[in-house]
mmCIF file of C-alpha atoms in Angstrom:
data_model
loop_
_atom_site.group_PDB
_atom_site.id
_atom_site.type_symbol
_atom_site.label_atom_id
_atom_site.label_comp_id
_atom_site.label_asym_id
_atom_site.label_seq_id
_atom_site.Cartn_x
_atom_site.Cartn_y
_atom_site.Cartn_z
ATOM 1 C CA UNK A 1 0.000 0.000 0.000
ATOM 2 C CA UNK A 2 1.263 3.457 -0.945
ATOM 3 C CA UNK A 3 -0.079 6.570 0.815
ATOM 4 C CA UNK A 4 -0.154 10.042 -0.717
ATOM 5 C CA UNK A 5 -1.915 13.284 0.187
ATOM 6 C CA UNK A 6 -4.709 14.531 -2.067
ATOM 7 C CA UNK A 7 -3.018 17.926 -2.329
ATOM 8 C CA UNK A 8 0.152 16.356 -3.720
ATOM 9 C CA UNK A 9 -1.780 14.270 -6.261
ATOM 10 C CA UNK A 10 -3.738 17.302 -7.453
ATOM 11 C CA UNK A 11 -0.563 19.394 -7.754
ATOM 12 C CA UNK A 12 1.312 16.709 -9.702
ATOM 13 C CA UNK A 13 -1.567 16.215 -12.124
ATOM 14 C CA UNK A 14 -1.887 19.980 -12.635
ATOM 15 C CA UNK A 15 1.849 20.261 -13.415
ATOM 16 C CA UNK A 16 1.571 17.364 -15.860
ATOM 17 C CA UNK A 17 -1.443 18.938 -17.545
ATOM 18 C CA UNK A 18 0.354 22.275 -17.898
ATOM 19 C CA UNK A 19 3.422 20.569 -19.410
ATOM 20 C CA UNK A 20 1.454 18.578 -21.991
ATOM 21 C CA UNK A 21 2.413 17.552 -24.678
ATOM 22 C CA UNK A 22 5.780 17.261 -22.900
ATOM 23 C CA UNK A 23 6.243 14.844 -20.049
ATOM 24 C CA UNK A 24 7.433 15.712 -16.532
ATOM 25 C CA UNK A 25 9.533 13.890 -13.965
ATOM 26 C CA UNK A 26 9.309 15.102 -10.371
ATOM 27 C CA UNK A 27 11.101 13.809 -7.261
ATOM 28 C CA UNK A 28 8.874 13.096 -4.253
ATOM 29 C CA UNK A 29 9.549 12.870 -0.529
ATOM 30 C CA UNK A 30 7.662 11.346 2.377
ATOM 31 C CA UNK A 31 6.628 12.417 5.850
ATOM 32 C CA UNK A 32 6.072 9.811 8.599
ATOM 33 C CA UNK A 33 2.374 9.373 9.393
ATOM 34 C CA UNK A 34 3.156 10.127 13.046
ATOM 35 C CA UNK A 35 3.547 13.803 12.075
ATOM 36 C CA UNK A 36 -0.122 13.956 11.012
ATOM 37 C CA UNK A 37 -2.477 14.335 13.976
ATOM 38 C CA UNK A 38 -5.447 13.075 11.923
ATOM 39 C CA UNK A 39 -3.770 10.123 10.189
ATOM 40 C CA UNK A 40 -5.102 6.753 11.265
ATOM 41 C CA UNK A 41 -1.865 4.966 10.361
ATOM 42 C CA UNK A 42 1.106 3.573 12.288
ATOM 43 C CA UNK A 43 3.531 6.415 13.122
ATOM 44 C CA UNK A 44 6.348 5.091 10.920
ATOM 45 C CA UNK A 45 4.184 4.706 7.780
ATOM 46 C CA UNK A 46 5.609 6.845 4.944
ATOM 47 C CA UNK A 47 3.131 9.271 3.364
ATOM 48 C CA UNK A 48 4.119 11.045 0.147
ATOM 49 C CA UNK A 49 3.660 14.753 0.836
ATOM 50 C CA UNK A 50 6.336 16.871 -0.861
ATOM 51 C CA UNK A 51 7.875 17.400 -4.268
ATOM 52 C CA UNK A 52 10.939 19.101 -5.685
ATOM 53 C CA UNK A 53 10.404 21.236 -8.766
ATOM 54 C CA UNK A 54 12.196 19.674 -11.727
ATOM 55 C CA UNK A 55 13.552 23.016 -12.926
ATOM 56 C CA UNK A 56 15.354 23.870 -9.660
ATOM 57 C CA UNK A 57 19.094 23.706 -10.245
ATOM 58 C CA UNK A 58 18.633 22.943 -13.959
ATOM 59 C CA UNK A 59 21.419 25.305 -15.062
ATOM 60 C CA UNK A 60 24.009 23.630 -12.849
ATOM 61 C CA UNK A 61 22.840 20.189 -13.942
ATOM 62 C CA UNK A 62 23.085 21.157 -17.618
ATOM 63 C CA UNK A 63 26.682 22.362 -17.225
ATOM 64 C CA UNK A 64 28.127 20.049 -14.578
ATOM 65 C CA UNK A 65 25.743 17.071 -14.553
ATOM 66 C CA UNK A 66 24.973 17.594 -10.861
ATOM 67 C CA UNK A 67 21.363 17.866 -9.701
ATOM 68 C CA UNK A 68 21.310 20.539 -6.988
ATOM 69 C CA UNK A 69 17.531 20.913 -7.094
ATOM 70 C CA UNK A 70 16.879 17.663 -5.242
ATOM 71 C CA UNK A 71 18.568 16.897 -1.915
ATOM 72 C CA UNK A 72 20.585 13.688 -2.261
ATOM 73 C CA UNK A 73 19.013 10.625 -0.676
ATOM 74 C CA UNK A 74 15.911 12.516 0.445
ATOM 75 C CA UNK A 75 13.410 11.376 -2.157
ATOM 76 C CA UNK A 76 11.661 8.052 -1.903
ATOM 77 C CA UNK A 77 9.524 8.365 -5.008
ATOM 78 C CA UNK A 78 9.115 9.906 -8.399
ATOM 79 C CA UNK A 79 6.171 11.138 -10.435
ATOM 80 C CA UNK A 80 6.245 10.767 -14.207
ATOM 81 C CA UNK A 81 3.622 11.882 -16.671
ATOM 82 C CA UNK A 82 2.788 9.939 -19.792
ATOM 83 C CA UNK A 83 0.904 12.256 -22.173
ATOM 84 C CA UNK A 84 0.599 9.303 -24.557
ATOM 85 C CA UNK A 85 -1.789 7.621 -22.080
ATOM 86 C CA UNK A 86 0.415 4.671 -21.050
ATOM 87 C CA UNK A 87 -0.457 3.737 -17.455
ATOM 88 C CA UNK A 88 2.695 1.922 -16.442
ATOM 89 C CA UNK A 89 6.446 2.250 -16.054
ATOM 90 C CA UNK A 90 8.298 2.681 -19.331
ATOM 91 C CA UNK A 91 11.936 1.935 -20.104
ATOM 92 C CA UNK A 92 12.719 5.649 -20.292
ATOM 93 C CA UNK A 93 11.278 6.521 -16.853
ATOM 94 C CA UNK A 94 13.636 7.428 -14.016
ATOM 95 C CA UNK A 95 13.111 4.583 -11.570
ATOM 96 C CA UNK A 96 12.703 4.983 -7.843
ATOM 97 C CA UNK A 97 11.350 2.921 -4.950
ATOM 98 C CA UNK A 98 7.848 4.106 -5.892
ATOM 99 C CA UNK A 99 6.942 5.546 -9.290
ATOM 100 C CA UNK A 100 3.677 7.451 -9.581
ATOM 101 C CA UNK A 101 2.283 7.776 -13.092
ATOM 102 C CA UNK A 102 -0.248 10.289 -14.377
ATOM 103 C CA UNK A 103 -1.998 10.192 -17.742
ATOM 104 C CA UNK A 104 -4.636 12.283 -19.509
ATOM 105 C CA UNK A 105 -7.271 13.437 -18.600
ATOM 106 C CA UNK A 106 -5.075 14.302 -15.581
ATOM 107 C CA UNK A 107 -7.568 13.436 -12.846
ATOM 108 C CA UNK A 108 -7.452 11.157 -9.802
ATOM 109 C CA UNK A 109 -8.714 8.202 -11.881
ATOM 110 C CA UNK A 110 -5.721 8.666 -14.226
ATOM 111 C CA UNK A 111 -3.124 8.309 -11.441
ATOM 112 C CA UNK A 112 -1.366 5.137 -10.299
ATOM 113 C CA UNK A 113 1.693 3.809 -8.493
ATOM 114 C CA UNK A 114 4.235 1.165 -9.421
ATOM 115 C CA UNK A 115 7.337 -0.406 -7.914
ATOM 116 C CA UNK A 116 10.736 -0.538 -9.654
ATOM 117 C CA UNK A 117 9.759 -3.744 -11.418
ATOM 118 C CA UNK A 118 6.682 -2.078 -12.905
ATOM 119 C CA UNK A 119 4.194 -3.914 -10.697
ATOM 120 C CA UNK A 120 1.088 -1.887 -9.872
ATOM 121 C CA UNK A 121 0.767 -0.830 -6.235
ATOM 122 C CA UNK A 122 -2.427 -0.028 -4.371
ATOM 123 C CA UNK A 123 -2.671 3.719 -3.700
ATOM 124 C CA UNK A 124 -4.584 5.362 -0.881
ATOM 125 C CA UNK A 125 -5.147 9.095 -1.292
ATOM 126 C CA UNK A 126 -5.411 10.758 2.121
ATOM 127 C CA UNK A 127 -7.452 13.892 2.777
ATOM 128 C CA UNK A 128 -4.943 15.290 5.256
ATOM 129 C CA UNK A 129 -2.639 18.299 5.170
ATOM 130 C CA UNK A 130 1.097 17.806 5.720
ATOM 131 C CA UNK A 131 2.612 19.571 8.708
ATOM 132 C CA UNK A 132 4.201 22.941 8.019
ATOM 133 C CA UNK A 133 7.976 22.733 7.802
ATOM 134 C CA UNK A 134 10.350 25.555 8.507
ATOM 135 C CA UNK A 135 14.087 25.765 7.815
ATOM 136 C CA UNK A 136 16.137 25.003 10.886
#
């Protein structure tokens, strides 16, 4: 079972819709369910809550091949859009522990999750807000 907040799903699908006909690839991070007062899940359960904009650090990556937009080792998933309508993991997708896929018409019914091997995973969309995070 993979858990994700409704707000994140809606944001990812909106970004994919705006990028169409191009595809998007976005790194995703989790928050432990214990940080959500209203989550009815074990405290250690990972919930996908945050994303890193794919354009952040793009200039450095283009010149030096180093991705400064995504903190190393801090993303447990990836969202990829498939404007061609393929609901699955393709050979050209950047693989991660969990790969979320969005396809047209870019709504909740056109959103799924897969593991690295391309096996479909059950997704539960949670109607909870992630805790506010502030730089330390």
